[in-house]
Amino acid sequence: MISRCSMSTNEVPHLCQSFSGIQQLAETRPFKAWFLDQFGVLHDGKKPYPGAISTLEKLSNYGAKLVIISNSSRRASTTMEKLKNLGFDHSLFIGAITSGELTHQYLQRRDDSWFAALGRSCIHMTWSDRGAISLEGLGLHIVENVEDAEFILVHGTEALGHPTGTSLPMKLEDLEKILECCAVKKIPMVVANPDFVTVDARSLHVMPGTLAAKYEKLGGEVKWMGKPDKVIYRSAMAMACVEDASECICVGDSLHHDIKGANLAGIQSAFITGGIHASELGLGSYEEVADFSCVQTLVTKYDAHPSYVLPFFTW
């Protein structure tokens, strides 16, 4: 039977042991909008999790509005295309809002005073193996010399963008050395993916949030786009045409990003234990159920309090 988790750190959260947890949650609390993380909830970057596709179909048939809310540095359209390629029916979703999409919109519009003051010349940290990020339509000038940069734009952790539009593969340590030079110059950073790590076929891959956290430790100013900031949840609510936060639920595998963000936005949440916290919870496979006390410890550690805890996203 599905169990409700207390929002207080003084009470112990209860695990939802049932395989039909999502069904029971949907029937018990008929939320109008479901904001779903993708990596660690729907898929592992390579293939869908068991039952994820059919669960989405059943939720949609139940009348739920499904929105992908992701810290991916990719545009929303790219995210939806990836889901389609993985076998998900993209017509089930109202749409997607990603941190990469928010970043692109803010850099393009420049109607926010902080972004308006950035300038156009930037150091660009991006992906290599995962494919470079397009900056088309933003009017940016990619520079290699820190002295020529007005800000840092971080989409990835594998390469340094080149003025020609290509990228130079680079180790994480070397990117961090560039950040040390940027910190001396005191130029701001925009991070288009606040995640520290992500699930990648059951292993963890370092994400841009790690570089942003490093830059803050160096004394740099960082604009974090995406979860846990409230703006991405407001965008998701607008997309689903839902004004009341009590009619929404966020499903995610990251306590620091998904659950903490939902807490800040006043939205109920369901924590999937089989995602990025699997190792911390002592889980060896996706099918395992986390220990009662381990979840309590982790929730307290991150000061992020899910409304519900589920082992996996299955109806």
Short mmCIF file of C-alpha atoms in Angstrom, two decimals:
data_model
loop_
_atom_site.label_atom_id
_atom_site.label_comp_id
_atom_site.label_asym_id
_atom_site.label_seq_id
_atom_site.Cartn_x
_atom_site.Cartn_y
_atom_site.Cartn_z
CA MET A 1 0.00 0.00 0.00
CA ILE A 2 1.24 3.48 -0.81
CA SER A 3 2.30 5.56 2.18
CA ARG A 4 2.29 9.32 2.66
CA CYS A 5 5.60 10.82 3.85
CA SER A 6 5.79 13.53 6.45
CA MET A 7 7.32 16.87 5.45
CA SER A 8 8.86 17.06 8.93
CA THR A 9 12.37 15.80 9.65
CA ASN A 10 11.10 14.61 13.02
CA GLU A 11 8.97 11.92 11.42
CA VAL A 12 10.20 8.93 9.47
CA PRO A 13 9.12 8.65 5.80
CA HIS A 14 7.50 5.39 4.76
CA LEU A 15 8.51 3.47 1.66
CA CYS A 16 5.91 2.58 -0.91
CA GLN A 17 6.49 -1.13 -1.26
CA SER A 18 3.79 -1.86 -3.84
CA PHE A 19 4.51 -2.26 -7.54
CA SER A 20 1.23 -0.44 -8.16
CA GLY A 21 2.31 2.64 -6.21
CA ILE A 22 1.74 5.10 -9.06
CA GLN A 23 -1.74 3.70 -9.65
CA GLN A 24 -2.65 4.03 -5.98
CA LEU A 25 -1.24 7.55 -5.89
CA ALA A 26 -3.18 8.58 -9.00
CA GLU A 27 -6.41 7.13 -7.64
CA THR A 28 -5.93 8.48 -4.12
CA ARG A 29 -4.73 11.94 -5.14
CA PRO A 30 -5.97 12.78 -8.67
CA PHE A 31 -3.40 15.48 -9.47
CA LYS A 32 -4.16 17.42 -12.63
CA ALA A 33 -0.51 17.90 -13.60
CA TRP A 34 2.42 15.52 -13.25
CA PHE A 35 5.87 17.08 -13.64
CA LEU A 36 8.24 14.26 -14.52
CA ASP A 37 12.01 14.16 -14.47
CA GLN A 38 13.43 11.94 -17.22
CA PHE A 39 16.88 10.52 -16.30
CA GLY A 40 16.52 8.21 -13.30
CA VAL A 41 12.71 8.18 -13.50
CA LEU A 42 11.66 7.33 -17.08
CA HIS A 43 14.95 6.07 -18.51
CA ASP A 44 18.67 5.67 -17.81
CA GLY A 45 19.85 7.56 -20.89
CA LYS A 46 20.01 4.39 -22.98
CA LYS A 47 16.68 2.65 -22.53
CA PRO A 48 13.33 3.10 -20.74
CA TYR A 49 12.94 1.67 -17.27
CA PRO A 50 10.65 -1.39 -17.01
CA GLY A 51 7.01 -0.29 -17.04
CA ALA A 52 7.73 3.42 -17.59
CA ILE A 53 6.11 3.63 -21.03
CA SER A 54 2.92 1.82 -20.01
CA THR A 55 2.73 3.87 -16.78
CA LEU A 56 2.72 7.09 -18.79
CA GLU A 57 -0.03 5.73 -21.04
CA LYS A 58 -2.16 4.80 -18.04
CA LEU A 59 -1.62 8.18 -16.36
CA SER A 60 -2.58 9.95 -19.58
CA ASN A 61 -5.70 7.81 -19.95
CA TYR A 62 -6.51 8.70 -16.35
CA GLY A 63 -6.64 12.35 -17.40
CA ALA A 64 -3.29 13.55 -16.05
CA LYS A 65 -1.43 16.32 -17.86
CA LEU A 66 2.16 15.14 -18.26
CA VAL A 67 5.04 17.62 -18.49
CA ILE A 68 8.73 16.78 -18.67
CA ILE A 69 10.65 19.05 -16.30
CA SER A 70 14.33 18.43 -16.71
CA ASN A 71 17.72 19.90 -15.92
CA SER A 72 18.95 18.84 -19.34
CA SER A 73 21.12 21.47 -21.02
CA ARG A 74 19.34 20.59 -24.29
CA ARG A 75 16.45 22.54 -25.78
CA ALA A 76 12.96 21.21 -25.05
CA SER A 77 12.48 20.03 -28.65
CA THR A 78 15.67 17.95 -28.46
CA THR A 79 14.50 16.39 -25.20
CA MET A 80 11.18 15.38 -26.73
CA GLU A 81 12.93 13.92 -29.78
CA LYS A 82 15.19 11.83 -27.52
CA LEU A 83 12.17 10.47 -25.66
CA LYS A 84 10.58 9.55 -28.99
CA ASN A 85 13.75 7.76 -30.09
CA LEU A 86 13.75 5.79 -26.83
CA GLY A 87 10.25 4.52 -27.58
CA PHE A 88 8.10 6.97 -25.61
CA ASP A 89 4.93 8.33 -27.21
CA HIS A 90 5.64 12.08 -27.22
CA SER A 91 1.95 12.81 -27.89
CA LEU A 92 1.22 11.81 -24.28
CA PHE A 93 3.04 14.91 -23.01
CA ILE A 94 1.78 18.48 -22.91
CA GLY A 95 5.40 19.40 -23.54
CA ALA A 96 8.77 19.79 -21.88
CA ILE A 97 10.56 22.55 -20.04
CA THR A 98 14.31 22.12 -19.60
CA SER A 99 17.00 24.19 -17.96
CA GLY A 100 18.63 24.43 -21.38
CA GLU A 101 15.42 25.84 -22.83
CA LEU A 102 15.14 28.41 -20.03
CA THR A 103 18.77 29.41 -20.53
CA HIS A 104 18.26 29.87 -24.27
CA GLN A 105 15.12 31.95 -23.74
CA TYR A 106 16.73 34.23 -21.16
CA LEU A 107 19.87 34.74 -23.26
CA GLN A 108 17.79 35.44 -26.35
CA ARG A 109 15.22 37.80 -24.83
CA ARG A 110 17.55 39.70 -22.50
CA ASP A 111 14.49 41.17 -20.78
CA ASP A 112 15.89 40.23 -17.37
CA SER A 113 18.25 42.87 -15.95
CA TRP A 114 20.87 40.31 -14.90
CA PHE A 115 21.01 38.74 -18.37
CA ALA A 116 20.86 42.13 -20.09
CA ALA A 117 24.11 43.09 -18.36
CA LEU A 118 26.03 39.95 -19.39
CA GLY A 119 27.54 41.08 -22.67
CA ARG A 120 27.98 38.86 -25.73
CA SER A 121 31.47 37.35 -25.45
CA CYS A 122 31.71 34.13 -23.49
CA ILE A 123 33.77 31.11 -22.58
CA HIS A 124 31.61 28.12 -23.53
CA MET A 125 31.92 24.79 -21.71
CA THR A 126 29.98 22.12 -23.53
CA TRP A 127 29.68 18.46 -24.48
CA SER A 128 31.85 16.39 -26.77
CA ASP A 129 30.81 12.72 -26.62
CA ARG A 130 27.21 13.73 -25.95
CA GLY A 131 27.14 16.17 -28.86
CA ALA A 132 27.70 19.92 -28.82
CA ILE A 133 24.97 22.42 -27.91
CA SER A 134 23.80 24.84 -30.61
CA LEU A 135 23.92 28.54 -29.74
CA GLU A 136 22.11 29.57 -32.91
CA GLY A 137 20.05 32.75 -32.61
CA LEU A 138 21.72 34.01 -29.42
CA GLY A 139 24.19 36.43 -31.00
CA LEU A 140 27.04 35.23 -28.81
CA HIS A 141 30.77 35.45 -29.53
CA ILE A 142 32.64 32.38 -28.30
CA VAL A 143 36.15 33.23 -27.15
CA GLU A 144 39.09 31.11 -25.98
CA ASN A 145 40.93 33.74 -23.98
CA VAL A 146 39.52 34.49 -20.54
CA GLU A 147 40.63 38.11 -20.91
CA ASP A 148 38.20 38.49 -23.82
CA ALA A 149 35.24 36.90 -22.01
CA GLU A 150 32.36 38.78 -20.39
CA PHE A 151 30.75 35.68 -18.94
CA ILE A 152 30.95 31.86 -18.82
CA LEU A 153 28.21 29.68 -20.32
CA VAL A 154 28.21 26.08 -19.09
CA HIS A 155 26.22 23.45 -20.99
CA GLY A 156 28.53 20.48 -20.45
CA THR A 157 31.62 19.11 -18.77
CA GLU A 158 33.51 17.49 -21.65
CA ALA A 159 34.79 20.23 -23.96
CA LEU A 160 35.58 23.89 -24.54
CA GLY A 161 33.68 25.65 -27.29
CA HIS A 162 35.72 27.10 -30.16
CA PRO A 163 34.97 30.33 -32.09
CA THR A 164 34.56 28.22 -35.27
CA GLY A 165 31.57 26.43 -33.72
CA THR A 166 33.48 23.22 -33.04
CA SER A 167 34.52 22.01 -29.59
CA LEU A 168 37.82 20.91 -28.10
CA PRO A 169 37.51 17.81 -25.85
CA MET A 170 38.94 18.62 -22.44
CA LYS A 171 39.28 16.91 -19.08
CA LEU A 172 37.23 18.15 -16.17
CA GLU A 173 40.38 19.19 -14.30
CA ASP A 174 41.46 21.38 -17.22
CA LEU A 175 38.06 23.08 -17.38
CA GLU A 176 38.37 23.76 -13.65
CA LYS A 177 41.75 25.44 -14.24
CA ILE A 178 40.07 27.79 -16.72
CA LEU A 179 37.47 28.58 -14.06
CA GLU A 180 40.24 29.58 -11.68
CA CYS A 181 41.36 32.22 -14.21
CA CYS A 182 37.75 33.36 -14.69
CA ALA A 183 37.30 33.74 -10.94
CA VAL A 184 40.30 36.07 -10.80
CA LYS A 185 38.65 38.25 -13.45
CA LYS A 186 35.34 37.99 -11.54
CA ILE A 187 33.15 37.27 -14.57
CA PRO A 188 29.70 35.73 -13.99
CA MET A 189 28.64 32.21 -14.96
CA VAL A 190 25.36 30.90 -16.40
CA VAL A 191 24.93 27.17 -15.83
CA ALA A 192 22.39 25.57 -18.16
CA ASN A 193 22.22 22.32 -16.18
CA PRO A 194 22.35 22.54 -12.36
CA ASP A 195 22.66 18.75 -11.87
CA PHE A 196 25.83 17.49 -10.21
CA VAL A 197 25.57 13.98 -11.66
CA THR A 198 23.10 12.03 -13.78
CA VAL A 199 22.24 8.39 -14.29
CA ASP A 200 23.81 7.01 -17.45
CA ALA A 201 23.11 3.30 -17.95
CA ARG A 202 23.36 2.68 -14.17
CA SER A 203 26.59 4.67 -13.81
CA LEU A 204 26.87 8.31 -12.72
CA HIS A 205 28.13 10.99 -15.12
CA VAL A 206 29.48 14.36 -13.94
CA MET A 207 27.20 17.22 -14.93
CA PRO A 208 27.58 21.04 -15.22
CA GLY A 209 26.36 21.73 -11.69
CA THR A 210 29.67 20.31 -10.47
CA LEU A 211 31.56 23.05 -12.35
CA ALA A 212 29.15 25.69 -11.06
CA ALA A 213 29.63 24.56 -7.46
CA LYS A 214 33.40 24.69 -8.00
CA TYR A 215 33.11 28.23 -9.36
CA GLU A 216 31.10 29.39 -6.37
CA LYS A 217 33.78 27.98 -4.06
CA LEU A 218 36.29 30.07 -6.01
CA GLY A 219 34.17 33.13 -5.25
CA GLY A 220 32.47 33.34 -8.65
CA GLU A 221 28.90 34.48 -9.26
CA VAL A 222 26.62 31.79 -10.71
CA LYS A 223 23.14 32.01 -12.21
CA TRP A 224 21.62 28.56 -11.75
CA MET A 225 18.99 27.82 -14.41
CA GLY A 226 16.53 25.01 -13.68
CA LYS A 227 15.75 22.88 -10.65
CA PRO A 228 15.65 23.58 -7.73
CA ASP A 229 14.83 27.20 -8.69
CA LYS A 230 11.11 27.96 -8.65
CA VAL A 231 11.06 29.51 -12.14
CA ILE A 232 11.14 26.16 -13.93
CA TYR A 233 8.16 24.91 -11.90
CA ARG A 234 6.20 28.07 -12.69
CA SER A 235 6.94 27.49 -16.37
CA ALA A 236 5.69 23.91 -16.08
CA MET A 237 2.48 25.03 -14.37
CA ALA A 238 1.87 27.60 -17.11
CA MET A 239 2.44 24.94 -19.77
CA ALA A 240 -0.11 22.66 -18.10
CA CYS A 241 -2.54 25.58 -17.59
CA VAL A 242 -2.70 24.85 -13.85
CA GLU A 243 -2.63 27.76 -11.40
CA ASP A 244 -2.97 25.92 -8.08
CA ALA A 245 0.23 24.21 -6.89
CA SER A 246 -1.82 21.75 -4.84
CA GLU A 247 -3.09 20.23 -8.10
CA CYS A 248 0.46 19.31 -9.19
CA ILE A 249 2.98 16.65 -8.26
CA CYS A 250 6.66 16.44 -9.18
CA VAL A 251 8.24 13.00 -9.67
CA GLY A 252 12.03 12.89 -9.52
CA ASP A 253 15.08 10.94 -8.37
CA SER A 254 17.21 13.81 -7.06
CA LEU A 255 16.56 15.04 -3.54
CA HIS A 256 18.76 18.10 -4.06
CA HIS A 257 17.11 19.16 -7.33
CA ASP A 258 13.71 17.52 -7.93
CA ILE A 259 12.44 17.22 -4.37
CA LYS A 260 14.09 20.36 -2.97
CA GLY A 261 12.73 22.33 -5.93
CA ALA A 262 9.24 20.98 -5.40
CA ASN A 263 9.48 21.94 -1.71
CA LEU A 264 10.47 25.50 -2.63
CA ALA A 265 7.67 25.75 -5.20
CA GLY A 266 5.05 24.43 -2.76
CA ILE A 267 4.37 21.36 -4.94
CA GLN A 268 3.95 17.82 -3.62
CA SER A 269 6.57 15.32 -4.75
CA ALA A 270 7.34 11.64 -5.20
CA PHE A 271 10.96 10.53 -4.70
CA ILE A 272 12.11 7.63 -6.91
CA THR A 273 14.82 5.80 -4.97
CA GLY A 274 16.27 3.83 -7.91
CA GLY A 275 17.87 6.86 -9.60
CA ILE A 276 20.98 8.90 -8.74
CA HIS A 277 20.76 8.13 -5.02
CA ALA A 278 20.72 4.34 -5.60
CA SER A 279 24.33 3.86 -4.46
CA GLU A 280 23.85 6.05 -1.38
CA LEU A 281 20.84 3.92 -0.52
CA GLY A 282 22.79 0.71 -1.02
CA LEU A 283 20.79 -0.43 -4.04
CA GLY A 284 22.50 -2.75 -6.48
CA SER A 285 19.77 -2.94 -9.11
CA TYR A 286 16.74 -0.97 -10.25
CA GLU A 287 14.31 -3.54 -8.84
CA GLU A 288 15.59 -3.29 -5.26
CA VAL A 289 13.63 -1.46 -2.57
CA ALA A 290 15.54 0.94 -0.33
CA ASP A 291 15.91 0.36 3.38
CA PHE A 292 13.56 2.37 5.60
CA SER A 293 16.29 3.98 7.71
CA CYS A 294 18.55 4.76 4.74
CA VAL A 295 15.87 6.92 3.12
CA GLN A 296 15.29 8.75 6.41
CA THR A 297 19.01 9.50 6.71
CA LEU A 298 19.27 10.74 3.12
CA VAL A 299 16.19 12.95 3.36
CA THR A 300 17.65 14.57 6.48
CA LYS A 301 21.08 14.94 4.86
CA TYR A 302 19.74 16.90 1.89
CA ASP A 303 16.98 18.67 3.84
CA ALA A 304 14.61 17.76 0.99
CA HIS A 305 11.31 16.22 1.98
CA PRO A 306 9.24 14.19 -0.49
CA SER A 307 5.52 13.79 0.00
CA TYR A 308 5.82 10.18 -1.15
CA VAL A 309 8.64 7.69 -1.66
CA LEU A 310 8.51 5.10 -4.44
CA PRO A 311 11.09 2.51 -5.49
CA PHE A 312 10.34 3.05 -9.19
CA PHE A 313 7.95 4.70 -11.64
CA THR A 314 5.56 1.82 -12.29
CA TRP A 315 1.74 1.54 -12.45
#
